Tab-separated table of C-alpha atoms in Angstrom:
chain	number	residue	atom	x	y	z
A	2	MET	CA	175.506	95.218	90.553
A	3	LYS	CA	176.631	98.023	88.285
A	4	LYS	CA	175.393	101.461	89.356
A	5	ILE	CA	173.129	103.521	87.154
A	6	THR	CA	171.956	107.144	86.880
A	7	ILE	CA	168.432	107.848	87.935
A	8	ALA	CA	166.793	111.118	86.710
A	9	ILE	CA	163.520	112.244	88.309
A	10	ASP	CA	161.821	115.280	86.739
A	11	GLY	CA	158.428	116.757	87.274
A	12	HIS	CA	156.262	119.683	88.333
A	13	SER	CA	156.861	121.625	91.552
A	14	SER	CA	155.426	120.132	94.824
A	15	CYS	CA	154.668	116.751	93.295
A	16	GLY	CA	156.693	114.815	95.803
A	17	LYS	CA	159.609	113.911	93.534
A	18	SER	CA	162.216	114.984	96.044
A	19	THR	CA	160.703	112.779	98.797
A	20	MET	CA	160.658	109.848	96.367
A	21	ALA	CA	164.226	110.505	95.255
A	22	LYS	CA	165.612	110.806	98.769
A	23	ASP	CA	163.882	107.678	99.954
A	24	LEU	CA	165.121	105.636	96.916
A	25	ALA	CA	168.670	106.956	97.296
A	26	ARG	CA	168.774	105.914	100.965
A	27	GLU	CA	167.234	102.485	100.188
A	28	ILE	CA	169.718	101.585	97.488
A	29	GLY	CA	172.801	103.432	98.859
A	30	TYR	CA	173.075	105.988	96.094
A	31	VAL	CA	173.954	109.697	96.321
A	32	TYR	CA	170.929	112.067	96.255
A	33	VAL	CA	171.093	115.514	94.737
A	34	ASP	CA	168.210	117.964	95.029
A	35	THR	CA	168.815	120.330	92.067
A	36	GLY	CA	165.797	122.403	92.919
A	37	ALA	CA	167.444	123.262	96.179
A	38	MET	CA	170.444	124.506	94.236
A	39	TYR	CA	168.360	126.990	92.269
A	40	ARG	CA	166.554	127.973	95.475
A	41	ALA	CA	169.889	128.638	97.147
A	42	VAL	CA	170.942	130.944	94.341
A	43	THR	CA	167.576	132.765	94.710
A	44	LEU	CA	168.109	133.206	98.393
A	45	TYR	CA	171.571	134.650	97.762
A	46	ALA	CA	170.087	137.134	95.273
A	47	MET	CA	167.347	138.140	97.771
A	48	ARG	CA	169.910	138.676	100.538
A	49	ALA	CA	172.110	140.683	98.261
A	50	GLY	CA	169.212	143.008	97.347
A	51	LEU	CA	169.238	142.047	93.707
A	52	PHE	CA	165.437	142.078	93.284
A	53	GLY	CA	163.921	145.450	92.417
A	54	PRO	CA	160.729	146.969	93.854
A	55	GLY	CA	158.701	145.433	90.985
A	56	GLY	CA	160.176	142.002	91.616
A	57	ALA	CA	162.524	141.886	88.617
A	58	ILE	CA	166.078	140.586	89.217
A	59	ASP	CA	169.239	142.460	88.314
A	60	ALA	CA	170.577	139.670	86.103
A	61	ALA	CA	173.858	141.477	85.346
A	62	ALA	CA	174.628	141.905	89.018
A	63	LEU	CA	173.842	138.301	89.802
A	64	GLU	CA	175.948	137.063	86.925
A	65	ALA	CA	178.918	139.104	88.309
A	66	ARG	CA	178.439	137.448	91.695
A	67	MET	CA	178.080	133.835	90.575
A	68	GLY	CA	181.701	133.121	91.513
A	69	ASP	CA	180.823	133.952	95.130
A	70	ILE	CA	178.050	131.405	95.328
A	71	ARG	CA	179.033	127.972	96.673
A	72	ILE	CA	176.360	125.358	97.054
A	73	SER	CA	176.914	122.018	98.822
A	74	PHE	CA	174.976	119.388	100.747
A	75	SER	CA	175.489	117.943	104.196
A	76	LEU	CA	173.834	114.885	105.631
A	77	ASN	CA	171.438	115.757	108.473
A	78	ALA	CA	171.972	113.029	111.159
A	79	ALA	CA	168.545	113.638	112.614
A	80	THR	CA	166.593	113.266	109.361
A	81	GLY	CA	168.973	111.043	107.463
A	82	ARG	CA	168.631	113.431	104.525
A	83	PRO	CA	170.881	116.098	103.038
A	84	ASP	CA	170.581	119.707	103.992
A	85	THR	CA	171.434	122.543	101.576
A	86	LEU	CA	174.416	124.752	102.395
A	87	LEU	CA	174.903	128.209	100.837
A	88	ASN	CA	178.571	129.314	101.373
A	89	GLY	CA	178.758	126.944	104.299
A	90	GLU	CA	175.492	128.054	105.921
A	91	ASN	CA	172.684	125.656	106.368
A	92	VAL	CA	169.726	127.282	104.556
A	93	GLU	CA	167.497	124.288	104.210
A	94	ARG	CA	164.624	125.967	106.005
A	95	GLU	CA	165.065	129.450	104.374
A	96	ILE	CA	165.048	128.075	100.796
A	97	ARG	CA	161.599	126.435	101.320
A	98	SER	CA	159.841	129.752	102.182
A	99	MET	CA	157.135	131.199	99.923
A	100	ASP	CA	159.351	134.258	99.331
A	101	VAL	CA	161.925	132.032	97.595
A	102	SER	CA	159.190	130.007	95.884
A	103	GLU	CA	157.783	133.207	94.342
A	104	ARG	CA	161.184	134.106	92.760
A	105	VAL	CA	162.936	130.852	91.956
A	106	SER	CA	161.465	130.287	88.496
A	107	GLN	CA	162.731	133.723	87.409
A	108	VAL	CA	166.266	132.922	88.666
A	109	ALA	CA	166.276	129.412	87.244
A	110	ALA	CA	165.380	130.739	83.765
A	111	LEU	CA	168.591	132.743	83.592
A	112	PRO	CA	170.950	130.975	81.052
A	113	PHE	CA	174.095	131.699	83.061
A	114	VAL	CA	172.538	130.274	86.301
A	115	ARG	CA	171.392	127.151	84.499
A	116	SER	CA	174.806	126.619	82.885
A	117	ALA	CA	176.544	126.923	86.209
A	118	MET	CA	174.190	124.599	87.998
A	119	VAL	CA	174.077	121.998	85.205
A	120	ALA	CA	177.866	121.854	85.199
A	121	GLN	CA	177.912	121.210	88.935
A	122	GLN	CA	175.202	118.514	88.652
A	123	GLN	CA	176.969	116.726	85.862
A	124	ALA	CA	180.145	116.642	87.931
A	125	MET	CA	178.208	115.275	90.924
A	126	GLY	CA	176.870	112.332	88.775
A	127	ARG	CA	179.939	111.591	86.745
A	128	ASP	CA	180.560	108.266	88.499
A	129	LYS	CA	176.877	107.188	88.431
A	130	GLY	CA	175.203	105.764	91.518
A	131	VAL	CA	173.234	108.990	91.805
A	132	VAL	CA	169.494	109.869	92.148
A	133	MET	CA	168.901	113.388	90.943
A	134	ASP	CA	165.635	115.235	90.769
A	135	GLY	CA	164.679	118.576	89.182
A	136	ARG	CA	163.150	119.883	85.978
A	137	ASP	CA	165.639	119.015	83.274
A	138	ILE	CA	167.635	116.088	84.539
A	139	GLY	CA	166.548	113.579	82.002
A	140	THR	CA	166.519	115.973	79.090
A	141	THR	CA	169.620	118.163	79.731
A	142	VAL	CA	171.752	117.079	82.672
A	143	PHE	CA	171.711	113.332	82.106
A	144	PRO	CA	170.009	112.593	78.740
A	145	ASP	CA	171.568	109.069	78.852
A	146	ALA	CA	170.329	108.202	82.315
A	147	GLU	CA	169.317	104.564	82.504
A	148	LEU	CA	166.106	105.312	84.414
A	149	LYS	CA	164.059	108.475	83.768
A	150	VAL	CA	160.868	109.266	85.649
A	151	PHE	CA	158.471	112.217	85.100
A	152	VAL	CA	156.292	112.886	88.089
A	153	THR	CA	153.105	114.975	88.088
A	154	ALA	CA	149.896	115.525	89.970
A	155	SER	CA	147.049	117.977	89.739
A	156	PRO	CA	147.852	121.637	90.786
A	157	GLU	CA	145.307	121.376	93.615
A	158	VAL	CA	146.840	118.256	95.067
A	159	ARG	CA	150.322	119.716	94.833
A	160	ALA	CA	149.221	122.979	96.508
A	161	ARG	CA	147.686	121.011	99.315
A	162	ARG	CA	150.826	119.032	99.848
A	163	ARG	CA	152.938	122.187	99.923
A	164	TYR	CA	150.463	123.794	102.367
A	165	ASP	CA	150.651	120.834	104.701
A	166	GLU	CA	154.476	120.725	104.487
A	167	LEU	CA	154.770	124.394	105.465
A	168	LYS	CA	152.287	124.112	108.316
A	169	ALA	CA	154.097	121.068	109.605
A	170	LYS	CA	157.293	123.157	109.822
A	171	GLY	CA	155.410	125.890	111.751
A	172	MET	CA	155.578	128.271	108.851
A	173	GLU	CA	152.843	130.647	107.643
A	174	ALA	CA	150.850	129.299	104.670
A	175	ASP	CA	147.867	130.378	102.565
A	176	PHE	CA	146.354	127.741	100.314
A	177	SER	CA	145.149	130.139	97.590
A	178	GLU	CA	148.557	131.858	97.447
A	179	ILE	CA	150.293	128.510	97.140
A	180	LEU	CA	147.955	127.277	94.411
A	181	ARG	CA	148.629	130.443	92.402
A	182	ASN	CA	152.341	129.962	92.883
A	183	VAL	CA	152.147	126.337	91.737
A	184	GLU	CA	150.298	127.349	88.536
A	185	GLN	CA	152.647	130.281	87.859
A	186	ARG	CA	155.674	128.061	88.301
A	187	ASP	CA	154.239	125.420	85.993
A	188	TYR	CA	153.949	128.003	83.280
A	189	ALA	CA	157.327	129.552	83.919
A	190	ASP	CA	159.148	126.231	84.054
A	191	SER	CA	157.505	124.965	80.917
A	192	HIS	CA	157.982	128.095	78.826
A	193	ARG	CA	161.571	129.213	79.646
A	194	ALA	CA	163.884	129.496	76.724
A	195	MET	CA	166.680	127.282	78.118
A	196	SER	CA	165.987	123.722	79.297
A	197	PRO	CA	162.260	124.035	79.746
A	198	LEU	CA	160.378	121.478	81.843
A	199	ARG	CA	159.157	118.597	79.655
A	200	LYS	CA	158.954	114.894	79.785
A	201	ALA	CA	161.852	113.136	78.101
A	202	ASP	CA	160.752	110.843	75.233
A	203	ASP	CA	162.001	107.802	77.112
A	204	ALA	CA	160.780	108.788	80.610
A	205	ILE	CA	158.185	106.821	82.506
A	206	GLU	CA	155.287	109.079	83.670
A	207	LEU	CA	153.914	108.814	87.154
A	208	ASP	CA	150.747	110.697	88.191
A	209	ASN	CA	150.766	110.333	91.948
A	210	SER	CA	147.748	112.423	92.699
A	211	ARG	CA	146.016	109.439	94.424
A	212	MET	CA	149.071	107.542	95.697
A	213	THR	CA	150.372	107.306	99.189
A	214	ILE	CA	154.117	107.883	99.897
A	215	ALA	CA	154.520	104.182	100.599
A	216	GLN	CA	152.928	103.275	97.165
A	217	GLN	CA	155.163	105.755	95.371
A	218	LYS	CA	158.228	104.417	97.099
A	219	GLN	CA	157.407	100.900	96.035
A	220	TRP	CA	156.580	101.947	92.519
A	221	LEU	CA	159.930	103.734	92.096
A	222	LEU	CA	161.879	100.870	93.655
A	223	ASP	CA	160.299	98.438	91.144
A	224	ARG	CA	161.284	100.679	88.252
A	225	TYR	CA	164.822	100.842	89.639
A	226	ARG	CA	165.066	97.036	89.808
A	227	GLU	CA	163.648	96.780	86.197
A	228	ALA	CA	166.266	99.252	84.936
A	229	CYS	CA	169.061	97.413	86.603
A	230	ALA	CA	167.824	94.152	85.150
A	231	ASP	CA	167.718	95.743	81.642
A	232	LYS	CA	171.274	97.053	82.019
A	233	ALA	CA	172.514	93.609	83.128
A	234	GLU	CA	171.161	92.065	79.956
A	235	ILE	CA	172.943	94.507	77.715
């Protein structure tokens, strides 16, 4: 069976990464979490002291340091899923913190950051056989992907999922703060000048507000099989 490119876009905390990881493992494809890449750049900027007292980032300073930022992924034998490495350091836990969540949309909106990350993402998926999730995969990174899915859910449902995820990891979490962050990121992601979050014209929309993980997994697997069948007929 010929391999295809699968692009999964959607709002923050809607479960698209879990869906993408599970599908990639099920069908033997490479999984790339593009959101983690932007989070890693954000963590680098925080550690380098590039955010001012008011929360604004020194974009010029970050642009000058982009050559020092190396992002890669390493398979976690315990979880069976890839962890994010920043300059060789496993930062999977750190990039999921609320501090990073509060700042990542600002970093991801910077044109030079997006250009650098998109170039890396396109290189990762050049040979197909890849499942990639993010905000602009089906519209910018892989506009010719054979399967495009746009995932969404209500802000309240997404905030609850994020809250439960943080608590399960033993991290501090406040539901009201998380809901506010979800709504702010929705606005920032959808209104940035470069590669804003939007549903591709040929994407299949999935509102998973009332779906279990098992139901989502089966739904996506069915769409994959349909896309492969369509490709075989061409």
